[in-house]
Coordinates of C-alpha atoms and ligand atoms in Angstrom, one line a residue:
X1 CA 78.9 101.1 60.8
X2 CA 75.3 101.9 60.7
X3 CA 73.5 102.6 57.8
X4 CA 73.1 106.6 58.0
X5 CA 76.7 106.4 58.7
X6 CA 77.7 104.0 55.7
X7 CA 75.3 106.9 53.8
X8 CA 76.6 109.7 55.0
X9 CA 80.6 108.6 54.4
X10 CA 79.1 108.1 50.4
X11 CA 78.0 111.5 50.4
X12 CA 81.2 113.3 51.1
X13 CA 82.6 110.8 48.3
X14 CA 79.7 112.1 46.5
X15 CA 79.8 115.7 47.4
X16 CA 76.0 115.8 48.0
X17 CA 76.7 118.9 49.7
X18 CA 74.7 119.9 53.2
X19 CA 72.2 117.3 54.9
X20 CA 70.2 120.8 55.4
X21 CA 68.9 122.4 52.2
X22 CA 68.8 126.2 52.9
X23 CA 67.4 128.7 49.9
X24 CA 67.5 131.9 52.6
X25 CA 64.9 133.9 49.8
X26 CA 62.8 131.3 49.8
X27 CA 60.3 130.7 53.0
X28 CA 59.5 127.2 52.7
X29 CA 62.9 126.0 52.6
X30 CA 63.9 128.0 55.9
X31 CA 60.8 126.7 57.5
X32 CA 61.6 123.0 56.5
X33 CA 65.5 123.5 57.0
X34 CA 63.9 124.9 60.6
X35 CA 61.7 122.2 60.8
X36 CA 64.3 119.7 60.7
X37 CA 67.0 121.4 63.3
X38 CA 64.0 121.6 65.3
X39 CA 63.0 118.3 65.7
X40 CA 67.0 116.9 66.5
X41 CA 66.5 119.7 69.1
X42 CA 63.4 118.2 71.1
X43 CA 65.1 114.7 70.8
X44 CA 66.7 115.6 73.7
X45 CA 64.2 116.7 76.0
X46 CA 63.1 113.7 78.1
X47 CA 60.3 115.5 80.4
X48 CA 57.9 114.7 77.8
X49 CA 58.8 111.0 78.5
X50 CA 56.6 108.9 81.5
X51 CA 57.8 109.4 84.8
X52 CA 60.0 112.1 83.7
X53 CA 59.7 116.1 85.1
X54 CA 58.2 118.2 82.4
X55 CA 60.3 120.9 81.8
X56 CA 63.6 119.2 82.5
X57 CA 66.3 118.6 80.3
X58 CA 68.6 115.6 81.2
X59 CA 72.3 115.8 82.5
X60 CA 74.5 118.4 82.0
X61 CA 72.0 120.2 81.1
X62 CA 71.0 123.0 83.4
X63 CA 66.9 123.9 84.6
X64 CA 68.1 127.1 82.6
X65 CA 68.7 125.7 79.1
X66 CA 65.7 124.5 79.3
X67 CA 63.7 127.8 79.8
X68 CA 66.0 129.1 76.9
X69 CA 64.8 126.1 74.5
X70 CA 61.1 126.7 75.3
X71 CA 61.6 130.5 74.4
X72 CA 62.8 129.3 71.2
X73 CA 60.1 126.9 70.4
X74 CA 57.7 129.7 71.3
X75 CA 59.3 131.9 68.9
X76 CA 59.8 128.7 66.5
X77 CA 55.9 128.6 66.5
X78 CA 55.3 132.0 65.9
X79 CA 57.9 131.9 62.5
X80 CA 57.0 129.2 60.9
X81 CA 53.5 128.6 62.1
X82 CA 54.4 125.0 63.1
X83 CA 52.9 123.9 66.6
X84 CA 54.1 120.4 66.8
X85 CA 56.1 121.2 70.3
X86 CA 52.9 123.6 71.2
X87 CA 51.5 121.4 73.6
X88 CA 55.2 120.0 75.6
X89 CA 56.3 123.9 75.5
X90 CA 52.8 124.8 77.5
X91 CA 53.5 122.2 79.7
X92 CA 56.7 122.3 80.7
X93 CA 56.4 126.4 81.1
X94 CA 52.9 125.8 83.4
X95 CA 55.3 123.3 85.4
X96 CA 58.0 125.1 86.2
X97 CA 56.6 128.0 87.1
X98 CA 54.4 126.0 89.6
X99 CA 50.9 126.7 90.8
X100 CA 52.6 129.9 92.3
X101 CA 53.3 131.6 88.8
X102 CA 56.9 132.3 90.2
X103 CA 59.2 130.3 88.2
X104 CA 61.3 129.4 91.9
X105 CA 60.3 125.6 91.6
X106 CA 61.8 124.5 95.1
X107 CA 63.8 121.3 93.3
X108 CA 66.0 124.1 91.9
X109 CA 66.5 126.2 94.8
X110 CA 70.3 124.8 95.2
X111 CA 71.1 126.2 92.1
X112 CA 68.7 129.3 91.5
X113 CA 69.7 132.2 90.0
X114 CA 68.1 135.3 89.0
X115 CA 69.3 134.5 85.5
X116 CA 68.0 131.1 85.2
X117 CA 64.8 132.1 86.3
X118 CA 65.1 134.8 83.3
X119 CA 65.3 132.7 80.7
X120 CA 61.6 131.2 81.7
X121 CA 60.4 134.2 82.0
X122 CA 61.7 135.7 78.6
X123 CA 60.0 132.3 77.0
X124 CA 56.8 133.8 78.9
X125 CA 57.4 137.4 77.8
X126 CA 57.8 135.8 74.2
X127 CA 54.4 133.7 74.7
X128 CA 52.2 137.2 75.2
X129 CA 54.6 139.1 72.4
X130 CA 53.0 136.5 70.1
X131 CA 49.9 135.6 71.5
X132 CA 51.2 131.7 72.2
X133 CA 47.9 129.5 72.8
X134 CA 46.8 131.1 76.3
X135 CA 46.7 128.9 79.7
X136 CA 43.9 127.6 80.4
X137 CA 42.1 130.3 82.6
X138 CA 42.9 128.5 85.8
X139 CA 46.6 128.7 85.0
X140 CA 48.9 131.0 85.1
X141 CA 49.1 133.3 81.9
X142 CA 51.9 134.4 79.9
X143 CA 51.9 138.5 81.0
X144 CA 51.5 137.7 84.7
X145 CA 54.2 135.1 84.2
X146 CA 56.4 138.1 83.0
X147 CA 55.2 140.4 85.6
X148 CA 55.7 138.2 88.3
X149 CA 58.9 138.0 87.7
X150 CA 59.6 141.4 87.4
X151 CA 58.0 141.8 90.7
X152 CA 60.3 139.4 92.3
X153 CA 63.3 141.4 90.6
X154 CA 62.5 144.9 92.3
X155 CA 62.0 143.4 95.3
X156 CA 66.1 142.2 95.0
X157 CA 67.2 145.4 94.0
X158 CA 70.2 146.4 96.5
X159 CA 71.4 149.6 96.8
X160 CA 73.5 148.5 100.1
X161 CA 76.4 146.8 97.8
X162 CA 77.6 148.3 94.9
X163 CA 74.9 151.0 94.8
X164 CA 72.2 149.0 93.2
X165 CA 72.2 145.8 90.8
X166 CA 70.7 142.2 91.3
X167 CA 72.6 139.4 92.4
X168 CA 72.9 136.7 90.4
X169 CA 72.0 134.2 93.1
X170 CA 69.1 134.4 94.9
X171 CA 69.9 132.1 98.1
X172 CA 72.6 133.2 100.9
X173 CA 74.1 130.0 100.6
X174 CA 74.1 129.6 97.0
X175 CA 78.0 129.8 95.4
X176 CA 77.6 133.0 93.5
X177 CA 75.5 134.8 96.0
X178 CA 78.3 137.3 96.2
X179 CA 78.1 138.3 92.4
X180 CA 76.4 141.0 90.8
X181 CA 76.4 140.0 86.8
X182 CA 75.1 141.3 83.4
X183 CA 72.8 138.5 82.5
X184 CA 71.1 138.7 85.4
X185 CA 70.6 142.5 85.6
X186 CA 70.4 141.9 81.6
X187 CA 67.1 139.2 82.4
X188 CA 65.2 142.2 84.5
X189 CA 66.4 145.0 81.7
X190 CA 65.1 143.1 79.2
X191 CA 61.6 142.0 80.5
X192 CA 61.1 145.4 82.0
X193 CA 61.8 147.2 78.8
X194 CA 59.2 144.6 76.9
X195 CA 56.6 145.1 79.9
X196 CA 56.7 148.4 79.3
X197 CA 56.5 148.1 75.9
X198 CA 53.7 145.7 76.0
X199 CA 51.6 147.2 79.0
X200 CA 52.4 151.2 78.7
X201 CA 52.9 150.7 82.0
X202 CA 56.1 153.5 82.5
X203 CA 56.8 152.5 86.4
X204 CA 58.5 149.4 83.7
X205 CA 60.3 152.0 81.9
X206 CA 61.6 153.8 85.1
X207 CA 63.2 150.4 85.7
X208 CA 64.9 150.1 82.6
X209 CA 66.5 153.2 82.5
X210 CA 67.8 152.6 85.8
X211 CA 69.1 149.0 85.7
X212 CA 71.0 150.6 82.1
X213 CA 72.2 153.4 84.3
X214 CA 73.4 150.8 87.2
X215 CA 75.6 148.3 85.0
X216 CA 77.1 151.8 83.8
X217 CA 78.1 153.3 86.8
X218 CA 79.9 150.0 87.9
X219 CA 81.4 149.8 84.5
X220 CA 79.6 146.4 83.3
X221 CA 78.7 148.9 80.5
X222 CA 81.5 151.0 79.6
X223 CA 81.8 154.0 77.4
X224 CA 82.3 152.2 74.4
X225 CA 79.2 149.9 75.2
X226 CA 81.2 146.8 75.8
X227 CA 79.2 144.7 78.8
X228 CA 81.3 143.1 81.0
X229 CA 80.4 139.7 82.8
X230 CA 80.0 141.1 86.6
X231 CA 81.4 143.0 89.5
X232 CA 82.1 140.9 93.1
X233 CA 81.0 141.9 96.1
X234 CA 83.6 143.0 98.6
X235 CA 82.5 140.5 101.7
X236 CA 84.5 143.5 103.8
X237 CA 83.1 146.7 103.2
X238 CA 80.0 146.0 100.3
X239 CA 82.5 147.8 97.6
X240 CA 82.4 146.4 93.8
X241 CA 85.7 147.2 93.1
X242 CA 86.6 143.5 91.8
X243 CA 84.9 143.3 88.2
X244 CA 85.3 140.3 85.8
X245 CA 85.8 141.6 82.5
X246 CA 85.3 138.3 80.3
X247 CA 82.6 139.8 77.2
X248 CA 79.6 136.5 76.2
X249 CA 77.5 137.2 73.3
X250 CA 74.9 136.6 75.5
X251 CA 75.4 139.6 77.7
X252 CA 75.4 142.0 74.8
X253 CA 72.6 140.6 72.7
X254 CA 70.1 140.7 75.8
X255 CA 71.4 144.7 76.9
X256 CA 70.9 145.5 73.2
X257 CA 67.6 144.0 72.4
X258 CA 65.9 145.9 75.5
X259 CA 68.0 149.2 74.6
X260 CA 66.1 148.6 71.1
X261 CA 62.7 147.9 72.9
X262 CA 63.0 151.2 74.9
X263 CA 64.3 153.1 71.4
X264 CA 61.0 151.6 70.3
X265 CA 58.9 152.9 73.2
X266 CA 60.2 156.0 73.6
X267 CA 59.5 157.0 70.2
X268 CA 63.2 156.9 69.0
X269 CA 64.4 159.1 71.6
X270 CA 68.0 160.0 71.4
X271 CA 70.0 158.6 74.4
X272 CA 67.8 154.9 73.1
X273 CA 69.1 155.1 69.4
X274 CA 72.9 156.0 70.9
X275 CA 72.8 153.2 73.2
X276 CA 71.4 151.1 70.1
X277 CA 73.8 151.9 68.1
X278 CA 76.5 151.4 70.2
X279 CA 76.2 148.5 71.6
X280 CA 75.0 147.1 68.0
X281 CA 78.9 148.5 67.1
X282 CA 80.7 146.6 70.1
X283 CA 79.0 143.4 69.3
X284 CA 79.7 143.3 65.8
X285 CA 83.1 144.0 66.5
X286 CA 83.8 141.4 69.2
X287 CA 81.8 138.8 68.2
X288 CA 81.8 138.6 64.3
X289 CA 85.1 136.6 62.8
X290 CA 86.6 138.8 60.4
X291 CA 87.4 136.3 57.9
X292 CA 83.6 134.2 57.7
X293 CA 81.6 137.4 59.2
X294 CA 79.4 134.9 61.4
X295 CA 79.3 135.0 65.1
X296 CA 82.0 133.3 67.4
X297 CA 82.1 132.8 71.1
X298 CA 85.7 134.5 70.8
X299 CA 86.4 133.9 74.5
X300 CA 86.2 130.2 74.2
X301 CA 85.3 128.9 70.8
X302 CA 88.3 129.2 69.1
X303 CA 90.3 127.2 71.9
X304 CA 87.3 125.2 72.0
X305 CA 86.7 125.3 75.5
X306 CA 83.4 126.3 76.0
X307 CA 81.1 124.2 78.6
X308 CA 77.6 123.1 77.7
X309 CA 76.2 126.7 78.8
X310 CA 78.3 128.8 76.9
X311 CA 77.9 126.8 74.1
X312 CA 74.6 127.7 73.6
X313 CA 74.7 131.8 73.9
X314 CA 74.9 132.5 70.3
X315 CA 71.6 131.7 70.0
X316 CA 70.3 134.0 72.2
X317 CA 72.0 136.5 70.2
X318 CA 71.0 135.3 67.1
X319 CA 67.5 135.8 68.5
X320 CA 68.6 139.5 69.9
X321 CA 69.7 140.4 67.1
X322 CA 66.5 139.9 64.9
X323 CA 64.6 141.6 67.5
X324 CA 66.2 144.7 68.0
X325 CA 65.9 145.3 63.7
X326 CA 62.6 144.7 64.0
X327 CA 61.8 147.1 67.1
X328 CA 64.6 149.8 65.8
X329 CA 64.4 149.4 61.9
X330 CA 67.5 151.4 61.2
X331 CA 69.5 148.7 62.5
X332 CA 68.3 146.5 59.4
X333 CA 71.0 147.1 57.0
X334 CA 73.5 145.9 59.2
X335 CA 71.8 143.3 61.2
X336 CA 71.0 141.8 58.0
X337 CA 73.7 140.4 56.2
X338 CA 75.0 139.1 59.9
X339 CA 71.7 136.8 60.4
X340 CA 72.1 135.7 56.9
X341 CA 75.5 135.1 57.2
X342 CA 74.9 133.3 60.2
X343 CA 72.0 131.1 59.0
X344 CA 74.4 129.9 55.3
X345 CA 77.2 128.5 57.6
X346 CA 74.9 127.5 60.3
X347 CA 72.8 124.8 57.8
X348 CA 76.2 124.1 56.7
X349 CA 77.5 122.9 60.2
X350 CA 74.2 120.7 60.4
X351 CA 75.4 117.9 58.6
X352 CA 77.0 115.4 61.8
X353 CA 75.6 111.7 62.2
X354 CA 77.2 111.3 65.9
X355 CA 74.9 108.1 67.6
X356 CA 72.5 108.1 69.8
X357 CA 72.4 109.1 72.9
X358 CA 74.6 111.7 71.6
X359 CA 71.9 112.8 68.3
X360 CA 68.7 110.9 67.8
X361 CA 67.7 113.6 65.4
X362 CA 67.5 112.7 61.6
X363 CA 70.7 111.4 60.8
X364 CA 73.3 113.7 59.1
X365 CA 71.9 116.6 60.4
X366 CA 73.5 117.0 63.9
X367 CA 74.8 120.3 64.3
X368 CA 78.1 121.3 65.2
X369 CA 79.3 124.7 67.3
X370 CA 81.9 126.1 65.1
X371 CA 80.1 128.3 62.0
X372 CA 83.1 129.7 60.8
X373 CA 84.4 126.3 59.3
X374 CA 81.9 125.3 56.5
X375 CA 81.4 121.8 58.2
X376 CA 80.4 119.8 61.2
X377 CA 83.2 120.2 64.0
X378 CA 81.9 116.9 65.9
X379 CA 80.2 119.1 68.9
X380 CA 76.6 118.3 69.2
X381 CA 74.1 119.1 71.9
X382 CA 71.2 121.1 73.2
X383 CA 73.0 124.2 72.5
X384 CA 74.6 123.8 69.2
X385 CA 71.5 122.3 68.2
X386 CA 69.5 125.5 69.5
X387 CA 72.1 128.1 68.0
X388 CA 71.4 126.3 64.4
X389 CA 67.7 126.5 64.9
X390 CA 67.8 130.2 66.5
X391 CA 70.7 130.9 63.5
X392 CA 68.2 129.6 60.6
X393 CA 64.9 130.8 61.7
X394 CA 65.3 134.5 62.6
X395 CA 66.1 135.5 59.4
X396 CA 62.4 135.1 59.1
X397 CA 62.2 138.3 61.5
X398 CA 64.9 140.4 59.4
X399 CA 62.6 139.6 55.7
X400 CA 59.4 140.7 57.4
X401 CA 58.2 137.2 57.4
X402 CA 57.5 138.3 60.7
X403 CA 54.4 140.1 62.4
X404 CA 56.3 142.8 65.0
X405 CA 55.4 141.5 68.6
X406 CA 51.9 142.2 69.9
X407 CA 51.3 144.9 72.7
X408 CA 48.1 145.0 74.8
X409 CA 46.9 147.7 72.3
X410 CA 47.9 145.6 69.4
X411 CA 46.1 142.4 69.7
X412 CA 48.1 140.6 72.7
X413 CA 45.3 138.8 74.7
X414 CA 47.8 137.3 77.5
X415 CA 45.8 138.5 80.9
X416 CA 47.7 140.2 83.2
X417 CA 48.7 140.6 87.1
X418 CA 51.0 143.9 87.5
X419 CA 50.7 142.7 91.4
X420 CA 52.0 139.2 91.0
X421 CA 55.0 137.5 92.7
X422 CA 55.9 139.2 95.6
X423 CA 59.4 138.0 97.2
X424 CA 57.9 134.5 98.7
X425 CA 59.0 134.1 102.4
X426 CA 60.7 131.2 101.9
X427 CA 63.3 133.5 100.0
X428 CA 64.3 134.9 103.1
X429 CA 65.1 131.6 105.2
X430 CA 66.0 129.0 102.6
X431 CA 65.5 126.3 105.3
X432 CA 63.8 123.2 105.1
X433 CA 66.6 122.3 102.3
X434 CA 69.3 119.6 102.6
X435 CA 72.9 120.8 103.7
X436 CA 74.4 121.8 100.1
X437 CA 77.4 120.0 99.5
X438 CA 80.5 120.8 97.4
X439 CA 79.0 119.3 94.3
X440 CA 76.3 121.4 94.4
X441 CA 78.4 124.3 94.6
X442 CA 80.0 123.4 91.8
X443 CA 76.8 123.0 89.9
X444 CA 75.6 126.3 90.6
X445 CA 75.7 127.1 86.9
X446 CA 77.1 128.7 84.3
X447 CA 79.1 131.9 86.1
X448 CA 81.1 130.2 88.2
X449 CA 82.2 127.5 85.2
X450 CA 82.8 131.0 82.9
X451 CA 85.6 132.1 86.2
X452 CA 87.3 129.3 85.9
X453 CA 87.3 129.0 82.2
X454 CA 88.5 132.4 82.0
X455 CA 91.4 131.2 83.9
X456 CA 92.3 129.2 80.8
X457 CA 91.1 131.5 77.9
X458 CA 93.0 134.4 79.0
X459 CA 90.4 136.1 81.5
X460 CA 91.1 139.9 82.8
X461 CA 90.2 140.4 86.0
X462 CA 90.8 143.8 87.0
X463 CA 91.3 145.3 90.2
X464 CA 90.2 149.1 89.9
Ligands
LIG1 C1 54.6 114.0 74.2 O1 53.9 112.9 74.8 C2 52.6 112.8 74.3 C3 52.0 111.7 75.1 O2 52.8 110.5 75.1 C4 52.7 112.4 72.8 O3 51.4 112.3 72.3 C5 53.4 113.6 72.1 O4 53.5 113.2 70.7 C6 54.7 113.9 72.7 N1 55.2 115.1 72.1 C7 56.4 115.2 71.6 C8 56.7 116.5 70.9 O5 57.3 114.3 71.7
LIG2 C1 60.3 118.2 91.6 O1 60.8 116.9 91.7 C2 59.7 115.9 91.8 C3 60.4 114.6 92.0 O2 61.2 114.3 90.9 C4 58.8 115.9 90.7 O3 57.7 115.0 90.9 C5 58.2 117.3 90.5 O4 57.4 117.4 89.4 C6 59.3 118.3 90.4 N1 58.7 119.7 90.4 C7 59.0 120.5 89.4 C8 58.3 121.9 89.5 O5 59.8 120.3 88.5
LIG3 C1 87.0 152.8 73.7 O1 87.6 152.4 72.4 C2 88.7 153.2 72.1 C3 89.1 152.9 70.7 O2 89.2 151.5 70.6 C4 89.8 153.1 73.1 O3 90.8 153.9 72.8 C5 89.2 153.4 74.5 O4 90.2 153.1 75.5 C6 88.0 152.6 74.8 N1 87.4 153.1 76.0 C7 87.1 152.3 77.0 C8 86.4 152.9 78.2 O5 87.3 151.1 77.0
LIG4 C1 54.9 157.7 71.3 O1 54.1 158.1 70.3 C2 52.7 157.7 70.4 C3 52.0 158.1 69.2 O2 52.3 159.4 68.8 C4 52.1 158.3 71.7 O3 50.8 157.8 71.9 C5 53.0 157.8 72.9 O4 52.6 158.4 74.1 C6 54.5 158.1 72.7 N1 55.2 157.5 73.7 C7 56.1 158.0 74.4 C8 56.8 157.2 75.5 O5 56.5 159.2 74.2
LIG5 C1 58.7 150.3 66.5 O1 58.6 149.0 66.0 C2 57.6 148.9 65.0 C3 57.4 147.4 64.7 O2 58.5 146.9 64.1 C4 58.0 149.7 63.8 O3 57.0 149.6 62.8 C5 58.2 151.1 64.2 O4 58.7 151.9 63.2 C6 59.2 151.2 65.4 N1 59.3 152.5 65.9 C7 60.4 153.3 65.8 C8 60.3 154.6 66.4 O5 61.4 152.9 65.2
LIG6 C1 52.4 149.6 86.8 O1 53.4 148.7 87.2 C2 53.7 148.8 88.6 C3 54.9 147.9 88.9 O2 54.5 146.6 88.8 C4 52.5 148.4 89.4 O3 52.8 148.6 90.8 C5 51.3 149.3 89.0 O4 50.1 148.9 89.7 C6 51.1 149.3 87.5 N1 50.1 150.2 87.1 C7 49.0 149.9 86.4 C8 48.1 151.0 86.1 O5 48.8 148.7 86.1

């Protein structure tokens, strides 16, 4: 037994209680509870390592998860004023959206999906929100970054299949080419409804409303404001008639956020605040366990099959979450106690001492998925690490800790290109890239892993 092990059996002997100390009223011991998450979190980045791609994570971990984890170390930055994973998080971002500012690096084209792409571009939409040390001026900047992708977006907007909508692949041969789905539609929603907010620009607001308007008239966004996964393609006559009904936190934290941002924008406009409130309603009541009041993954957590993807979407609505109080304040009272909630049992879960490779974080502070039990559950990774980090920190946002994002009239300083990142010709063709084999197909993220999942946790597919 190794020595943090030996320690850490004492303690429970011992009751020393968590491995994380958390005081939520008092700043420096989120920042340093943060601080600590944080650095068990980078542990497992390896592009920073010689020889190794910045910006990659290692196996399982998708090019994705990745973008996701440098939008929270931008946003870890701008809480707690820490810039030790500054200079890897400018990196890796610069790489992967290569010297064309496009975020379509072509090692990922077997796998790449409008959604993975959004998660780098939310971590560049974060980077201008809170003026994140610009580029240097010969590099891409954080705006354009954003832009660009939201240029790439409209210019994949089909109206031929299922009126409208993105496809959540962007290759013909990709598995998944043939599915229209809410993160991905959810990834242009929300960056539109932030450029909008950032620029003034309303040709991004236009976009918003419609892309809201879309996933409701295909019932990804029903009446009750429940989002749905996606809607299939009919291969026979372009009909979306086929939809997957399986609800991810994910999906609802990134529709309500940019509802929030265009409540903001609009000056509290009506239809804004009702979708706001709405959506805030469905989320609390699908993803909050009754009996802890912290978020679950209820689709798969509780069974405990959740793959590496899913097991990091909490997070993302952590950070949601924290973002739409501060961009529609009335939400505050009730997003609130949630965060807070969230952040208690989160520290609490931090307390595993798994070995490396497994955690090379602190030891005893490895932390689990499950929030709802008071302890570590033995699950430790990328995106259980990330969910505690994302689960302790935002509560920063919700105690106005936190400066609201910057706009362009506010103090942002990210340049801009509103022209950026037209659809790149090799979009069209794909060719020049090795046959794709089964494996690949199987690899093509986190969608098709969430079908057959659903198999097991009780999916509805519906056939309208
Ligand atoms: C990344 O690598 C550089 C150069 O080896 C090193 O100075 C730096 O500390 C590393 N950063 C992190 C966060 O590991
Ligand atoms: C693509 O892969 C090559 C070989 O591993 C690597 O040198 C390059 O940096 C990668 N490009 C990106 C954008 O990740
Ligand atoms: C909305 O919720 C109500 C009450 O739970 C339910 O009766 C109704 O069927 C739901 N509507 C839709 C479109 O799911
Ligand atoms: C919101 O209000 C501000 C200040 O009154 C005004 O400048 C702006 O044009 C308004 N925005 C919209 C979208 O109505
Ligand atoms: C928009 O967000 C800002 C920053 O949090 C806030 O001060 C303002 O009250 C919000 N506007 C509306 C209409 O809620
Ligand atoms: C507003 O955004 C649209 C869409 O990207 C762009 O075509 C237009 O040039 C922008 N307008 C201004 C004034 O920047």
């Amino acid at each position: 037994m190794r020595i943090s092990g030996i320690l850490a059996s004492l303690c429970v002997l011992a009751r020393c209680g968590t491995a994380i100390d958390l005081v939520l009223g008092d700043e420096d011991s989120v920042k340093s509870a943060a601080s600590t998450i944080a650095f068990g979190l980078v542990k497992y980045y390896t592009g920073n390592n010689t020889g190794d791609t910045p910006g990659n994570l290692p196996d399982p971990y998708f090019w994705w998860e990745a973008g996701a984890m440098f939008g929270t170390l931008v946003d870890y930055w701008a809480l707690t004023g820490d810039d030790s994973y500054n200079a890897i998080t400018t990196q890796a971002i610069l790489h992967q959206a290569t010297e064309k500012g496009d975020f379509m690096p072509p090692n990922q084209t077997r796998t790449l999906g409008n959604d993975d792409q959004g998660f780098w571009g939310m971590a560049a939409m974060s980077a201008a929100e809170n003026n994140f040390p610009n580029p240097p001026e010969d590099q891409p900047q954080w705006l354009a970054l954003a832009q660009s992708l939201f240029n790439q977006y409209a210019s994949r907007w089909e109206e031929a299949t299922c009126g409208g909508g993105l496809r959540w692949q962007i290759f013909t041969f990709n598995n998944g080419f043939n599915y229209k789905n809410s993160i991905s539609n959810g990834c242009f929603f929300n960056i539109a409804a932030r450029l909008a907010r950032y620029t003034g620009n309303e040709t991004y607001a236009e976009w918003a409303e419609k892309i809201f308007a879309w996933e409701e008239s295909v019932g990804l966004i029903d009446a009750n404001l429940t989002v749905r996964d996606g809607v299939h393609v009919s291969l026979e006559d372009g009909s979306c008639n086929s939809r997957d009904e399986n609800q991810w936190t994910y999906n609802a934290g990134i529709f309500l956020h940019g509802a929030a941002v265009m409540y903001n924008h609009t000056n509290a406009s009506a239809i804004w605040r009702e979708r706001v409130d709405g959506l805030l309603a469905s989320t609390t009541a699908t993803f909050v366990d009754p009996a802890t009041g912290v978020l679950v993954e209820q689709l798969c957590e509780p069974s405990g099959f959740c793959n590496t993807d899913q097991r990091s979407f909490k997070g993302y609505l952590t950070r949601w979450l924290a973002g739409t109080a501060q961009m529609a304040p009335h939400t505050l009272d009730a997003v609130r106690p949630l965060l807070e909630a969230d952040a208690a049992a989160a520290a609490r879960a931090c307390t595993g001492d798994p070995a490396p490779p497994v955690f090379r974080g602190h030891p005893g502070t490895a932390c689990g998925f499950r929030w709802t039990t008071g302890a570590f559950d033995g699950s430790a990774g990328v995106g259980e690490q990330m969910n505690a980090l994302s689960a302790v920190m935002y509560p920063l946002v919700v105690r106005g800790a936190a400066a609201p994002p910057l706009t362009a009239d506010t103090g942002g300083t990210s340049k801009g290109n509103p022209g950026g990142g037209a659809a790149p010709a090799h979009e069209e063709v794909g060719i020049g890239y090795a046959e794709i084999t089964l494996q690949d197909r199987v690899a093509a993220g986190f969608v098709t892993s969430a079908l057959a999942l659903g198999v097991v946790a009780g999916s509805a597919f519906v056939i309208l």
